[in-house]
XYZ file of C-alpha atoms in Angstrom:
135
model
C 91.245 77.957 91.144
C 89.143 76.784 93.966
C 90.929 75.531 96.919
C 89.526 72.389 98.789
C 87.329 72.621 101.898
C 90.140 71.462 104.116
C 92.541 74.392 103.061
C 89.860 77.136 103.267
C 88.838 75.779 106.655
C 92.262 75.854 108.102
C 93.070 79.056 106.513
C 90.077 80.514 108.432
C 91.258 78.979 111.702
C 94.836 79.930 111.419
C 94.316 83.530 110.148
C 93.153 85.111 113.441
C 96.128 83.505 115.261
C 98.474 84.886 112.651
C 96.909 88.492 113.283
C 96.912 87.934 117.164
C 100.533 87.091 117.075
C 101.576 89.928 114.901
C 99.740 92.278 117.332
C 101.618 90.697 120.169
C 104.897 91.059 118.416
C 104.112 94.732 117.561
C 103.285 95.746 121.098
C 105.793 93.760 123.064
C 108.685 93.981 120.288
C 110.550 96.606 122.505
C 111.043 93.916 125.400
C 111.468 90.726 123.213
C 112.887 89.790 119.963
C 110.612 90.898 117.443
C 109.064 94.020 116.305
C 107.453 96.034 113.632
C 109.136 94.292 110.704
C 108.363 90.778 111.772
C 104.776 91.764 112.832
C 104.126 93.380 109.494
C 105.436 90.262 107.466
C 103.018 88.331 109.751
C 100.062 90.441 109.260
C 100.828 90.164 105.065
C 101.184 86.549 105.605
C 97.669 86.339 106.976
C 96.229 88.319 104.008
C 98.319 86.342 101.507
C 97.157 83.071 103.033
C 93.512 84.213 102.678
C 94.242 85.339 98.978
C 95.580 81.760 98.285
C 92.639 80.034 99.851
C 89.764 82.187 98.536
C 90.989 83.733 95.680
C 92.337 87.228 94.602
C 88.939 88.989 93.910
C 87.341 87.700 97.151
C 90.126 88.830 99.285
C 90.503 92.312 97.395
C 86.830 92.868 98.406
C 87.709 92.603 101.954
C 90.847 94.539 101.730
C 90.398 96.989 98.977
C 93.419 98.222 97.076
C 92.757 101.981 97.903
C 92.338 101.030 101.523
C 95.572 99.296 101.467
C 97.473 102.126 99.818
C 95.831 104.715 102.226
C 97.145 102.590 105.300
C 100.610 102.130 103.634
C 100.912 106.037 103.125
C 99.438 106.967 106.411
C 102.003 104.657 108.120
C 105.000 106.306 106.248
C 103.697 109.826 107.540
C 103.268 108.318 111.047
C 106.787 107.031 111.113
C 108.339 110.260 109.908
C 105.830 112.185 112.463
C 107.334 110.132 115.268
C 110.865 110.841 114.215
C 110.183 114.497 113.733
C 108.482 114.867 117.209
C 111.692 113.858 118.815
C 113.264 116.838 117.407
C 110.859 118.961 119.256
C 112.167 117.279 122.471
C 115.664 117.629 121.636
C 116.887 114.737 119.117
C 115.761 112.913 116.289
C 113.897 109.840 117.253
C 114.314 110.702 120.738
C 112.259 108.416 123.109
C 110.448 111.365 124.750
C 107.454 109.031 125.824
C 109.565 106.831 128.028
C 108.310 108.193 131.219
C 104.578 108.227 130.066
C 104.088 104.737 128.470
C 106.073 101.370 128.486
C 108.582 101.265 125.658
C 107.744 104.899 124.711
C 108.176 105.935 121.141
C 109.697 102.342 120.239
C 106.266 100.786 120.663
C 104.633 103.759 118.359
C 107.271 103.423 115.987
C 106.858 99.650 116.020
C 103.177 100.082 115.072
C 104.138 102.278 112.226
C 106.618 99.793 110.848
C 104.145 96.969 111.179
C 101.451 98.651 109.315
C 103.996 100.002 106.787
C 105.530 96.691 106.091
C 102.424 94.576 106.098
C 100.650 96.737 103.636
C 103.678 96.974 101.543
C 103.953 93.386 100.948
C 100.078 92.804 100.416
C 100.398 95.763 97.875
C 103.258 93.664 96.038
C 101.175 90.491 96.356
C 98.328 92.481 94.713
C 100.441 93.703 91.722
C 101.607 90.281 91.239
C 98.358 88.677 91.333
C 96.967 90.866 88.615
C 98.812 88.848 86.062
C 97.356 85.621 87.316
C 93.891 86.929 87.561
C 92.156 83.435 87.875
C 90.022 82.542 90.784
């Protein structure tokens, strides 16, 4: 089903702002309300919005299934790596980067969670869209 020109144009205008707001929540989530989960959901919403406006096949060409799966798996390993790196400095999830960068490991953890949550939601939507494979 093809959406109208108004829907496609509005989606094209709104999606970059969603990604920018998601990046803001990821980076400054340690100082203000927000964080990795909220940012990941916003990232996923931007992809799902594109899928709704342009169709499943066209969006999947831009964001291939294998790439989404690779990012999701890598994000999980990244989160575990951040947690285990704290063990090297004395505790699990220790904020050992605090003196070197603002937020320390909280910001790096938020980046991993945002990628994991965003790609997970996109994967779920891909799987659900396979059954409704009408563009």
